[in-house]
Coordinates of C-alpha atoms in Angstrom, one line a residue:
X276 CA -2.6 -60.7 17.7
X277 CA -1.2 -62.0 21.0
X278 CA -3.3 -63.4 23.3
X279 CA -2.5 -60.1 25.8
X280 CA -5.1 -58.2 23.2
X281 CA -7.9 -60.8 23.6
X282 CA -7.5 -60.7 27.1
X283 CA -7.4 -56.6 27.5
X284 CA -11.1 -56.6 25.9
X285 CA -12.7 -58.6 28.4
X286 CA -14.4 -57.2 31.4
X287 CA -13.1 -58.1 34.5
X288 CA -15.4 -61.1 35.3
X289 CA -14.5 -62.8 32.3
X290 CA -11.3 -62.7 32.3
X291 CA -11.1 -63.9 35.6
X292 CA -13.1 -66.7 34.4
X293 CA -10.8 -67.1 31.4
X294 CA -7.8 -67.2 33.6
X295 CA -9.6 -70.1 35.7
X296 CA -9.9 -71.9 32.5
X297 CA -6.0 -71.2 32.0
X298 CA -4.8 -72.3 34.9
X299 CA -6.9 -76.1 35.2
X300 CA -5.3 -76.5 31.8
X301 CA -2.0 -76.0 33.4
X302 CA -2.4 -78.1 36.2
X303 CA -3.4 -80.7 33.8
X304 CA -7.1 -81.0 34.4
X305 CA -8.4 -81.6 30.8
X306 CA -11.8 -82.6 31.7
X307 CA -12.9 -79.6 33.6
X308 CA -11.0 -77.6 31.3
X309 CA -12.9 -78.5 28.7
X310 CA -16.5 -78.1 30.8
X311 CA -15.5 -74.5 31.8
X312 CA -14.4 -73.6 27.9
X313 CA -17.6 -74.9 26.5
X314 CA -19.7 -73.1 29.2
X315 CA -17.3 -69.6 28.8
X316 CA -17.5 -70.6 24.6
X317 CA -21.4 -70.6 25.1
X318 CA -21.3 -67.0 26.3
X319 CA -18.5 -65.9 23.8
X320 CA -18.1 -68.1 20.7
X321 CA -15.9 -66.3 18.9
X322 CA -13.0 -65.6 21.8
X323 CA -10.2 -66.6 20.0
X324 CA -7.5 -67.7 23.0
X325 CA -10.5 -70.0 24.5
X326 CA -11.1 -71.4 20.7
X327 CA -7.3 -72.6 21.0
X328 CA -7.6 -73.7 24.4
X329 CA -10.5 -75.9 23.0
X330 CA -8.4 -77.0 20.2
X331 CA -5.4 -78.2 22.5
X332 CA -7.8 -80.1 24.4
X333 CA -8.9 -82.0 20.8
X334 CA -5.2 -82.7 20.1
X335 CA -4.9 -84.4 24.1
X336 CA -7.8 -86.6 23.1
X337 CA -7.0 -87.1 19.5
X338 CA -9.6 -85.3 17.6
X339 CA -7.4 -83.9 15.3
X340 CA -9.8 -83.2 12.7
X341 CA -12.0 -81.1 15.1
X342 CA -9.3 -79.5 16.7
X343 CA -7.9 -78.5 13.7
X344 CA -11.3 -77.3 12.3
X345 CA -10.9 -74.9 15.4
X346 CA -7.9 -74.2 14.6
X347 CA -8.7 -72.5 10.9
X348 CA -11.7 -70.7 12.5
X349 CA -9.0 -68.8 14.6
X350 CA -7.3 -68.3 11.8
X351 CA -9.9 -67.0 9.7
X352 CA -10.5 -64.4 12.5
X353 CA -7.2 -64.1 13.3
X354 CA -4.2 -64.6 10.7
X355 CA -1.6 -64.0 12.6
X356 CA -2.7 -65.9 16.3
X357 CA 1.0 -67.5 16.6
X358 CA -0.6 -70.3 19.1
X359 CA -3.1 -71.0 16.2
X360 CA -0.7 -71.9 13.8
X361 CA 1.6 -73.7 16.7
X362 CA -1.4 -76.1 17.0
X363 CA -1.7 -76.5 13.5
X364 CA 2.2 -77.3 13.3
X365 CA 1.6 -79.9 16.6
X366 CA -1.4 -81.6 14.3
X367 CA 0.7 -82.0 11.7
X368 CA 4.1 -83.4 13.6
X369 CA 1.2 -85.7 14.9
X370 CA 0.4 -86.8 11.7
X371 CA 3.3 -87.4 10.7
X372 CA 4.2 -84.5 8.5
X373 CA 7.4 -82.7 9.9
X374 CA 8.2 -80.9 7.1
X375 CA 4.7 -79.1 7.2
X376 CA 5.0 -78.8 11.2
X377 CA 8.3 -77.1 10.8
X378 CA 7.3 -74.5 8.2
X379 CA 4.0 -73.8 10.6
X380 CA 6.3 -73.1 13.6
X381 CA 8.7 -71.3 11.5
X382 CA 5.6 -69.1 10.5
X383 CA 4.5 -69.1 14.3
X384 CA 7.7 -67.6 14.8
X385 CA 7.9 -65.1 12.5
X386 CA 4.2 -64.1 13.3
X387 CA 5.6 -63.6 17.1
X388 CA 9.2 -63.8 17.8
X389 CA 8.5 -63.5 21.8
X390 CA 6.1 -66.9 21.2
X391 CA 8.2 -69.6 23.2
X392 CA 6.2 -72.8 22.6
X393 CA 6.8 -72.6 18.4
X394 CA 10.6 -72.4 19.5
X395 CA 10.9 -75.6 21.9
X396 CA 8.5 -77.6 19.2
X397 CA 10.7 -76.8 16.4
X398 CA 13.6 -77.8 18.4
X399 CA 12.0 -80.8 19.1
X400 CA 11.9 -81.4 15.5
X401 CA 15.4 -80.4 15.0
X402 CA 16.3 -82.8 18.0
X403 CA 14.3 -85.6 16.4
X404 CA 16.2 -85.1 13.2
X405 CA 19.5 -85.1 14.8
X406 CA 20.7 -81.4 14.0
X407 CA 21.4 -81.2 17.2
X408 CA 23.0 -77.5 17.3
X409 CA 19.6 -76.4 16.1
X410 CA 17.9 -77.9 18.5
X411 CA 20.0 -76.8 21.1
X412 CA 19.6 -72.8 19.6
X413 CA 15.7 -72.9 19.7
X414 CA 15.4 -74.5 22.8
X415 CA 17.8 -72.0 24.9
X416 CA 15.1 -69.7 22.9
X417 CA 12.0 -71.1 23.8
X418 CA 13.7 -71.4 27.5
X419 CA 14.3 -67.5 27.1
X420 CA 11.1 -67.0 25.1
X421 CA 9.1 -68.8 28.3
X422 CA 7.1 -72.3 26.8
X423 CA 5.6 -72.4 30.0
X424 CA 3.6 -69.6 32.3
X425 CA 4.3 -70.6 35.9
X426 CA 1.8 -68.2 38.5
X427 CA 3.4 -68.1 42.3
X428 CA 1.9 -65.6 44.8
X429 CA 5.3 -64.3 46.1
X430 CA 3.1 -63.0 49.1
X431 CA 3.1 -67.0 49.9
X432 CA 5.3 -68.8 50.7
X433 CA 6.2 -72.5 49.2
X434 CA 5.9 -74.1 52.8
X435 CA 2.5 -72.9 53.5
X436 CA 1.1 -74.3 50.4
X437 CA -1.4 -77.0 50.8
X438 CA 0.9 -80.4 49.4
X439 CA 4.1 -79.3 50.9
X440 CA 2.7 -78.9 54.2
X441 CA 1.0 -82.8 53.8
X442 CA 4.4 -83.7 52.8
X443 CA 6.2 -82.1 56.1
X444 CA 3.6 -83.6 58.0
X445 CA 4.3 -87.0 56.8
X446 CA 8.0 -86.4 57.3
X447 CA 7.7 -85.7 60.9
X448 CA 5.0 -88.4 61.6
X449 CA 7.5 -91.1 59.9
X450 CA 10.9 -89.2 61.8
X451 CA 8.1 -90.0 64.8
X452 CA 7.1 -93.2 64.2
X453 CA 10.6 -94.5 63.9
X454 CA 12.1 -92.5 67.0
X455 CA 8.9 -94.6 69.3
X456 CA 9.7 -97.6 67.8
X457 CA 13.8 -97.2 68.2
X458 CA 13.4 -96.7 71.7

């Protein structure tokens, strides 16, 4: 199932707290990501899109075996969880094993057409193999297919956001600066 279904079943105040997990992982922030997903894992051990959440954050730090331990839990639970077996296929290119990480994103694929990230990794493969026209078709896919989930509050705009306004403050102090010390 996609990770839309998970999400639907939890009330309200969990699933804002999932989403906060979510969205430190995208910014990058591995270590709280990984203190918020134990704490939400402690009140719901078997929610499979935090399980892979967890899992990714054992690939970042190189615990392969227990991320990939994780990884066949979801599986066990879930068959067909296409980020699941994604992870499993990023373990594998990891390990060296491209033939095996190809047929696990090829199975992502067909588990979830609409799944984005199982298209750009297999055209990373594809890319690292030198077929480069296959590449190029599964990464216009996973382009399509979206690998990445960008959330912008159209009801803000870019300028008012916290870093670009240090930035046009910085700007105008050095334009300043310079215009003082020209004249």
């Amino acid at each position: 199932m996609k990770e839309s279904y998970y999400k639907e079943q939890l009330p309200e105040a969990e699933k804002k707290e999932y989403q906060e997990c979510v969205d430190l992982m995208e910014r990058g922030s591995r270590k709280k990501t990984a203190k918020k997903l134990e704490e939400f894992l402690d009140e719901k051990p078997n929610f499979v899109p935090a399980l892979n959440k967890m899992a990714v954050i054992h690939i970042y730090r190189k615990e392969l075996n227990q991320a990939q331990s994780l990884l066949n839990q979801i599986l066990e639970q879930d068959p067909d969880f296409a980020p699941a077996v994604t992870n499993l296929g990023s373990i594998a290119k990891e390990m060296g094993n491209l033939k095996r990480a190809k047929k696990l994103y090829q199975k992502a694929i067909a588990i979830d057409e609409e799944y984005g990230p199982a298209y750009n990794n297999l055209g990373v493969i594809y890319r690292e193999e030198g077929n480069y026209s296959e590449s190029i078709k599964h990464l216009k896919k996973a382009r399509k297919k979206g690998s990445f989930s960008y959330h912008l509050n159209a009801d803000k705009p870019f300028y008012k956001d916290p870093g670009c306004l240090f930035v046009i403050f910085l700007v105008v102090s050095l334009i300043l600066v310079l215009y003082l010390l020209l004249t």
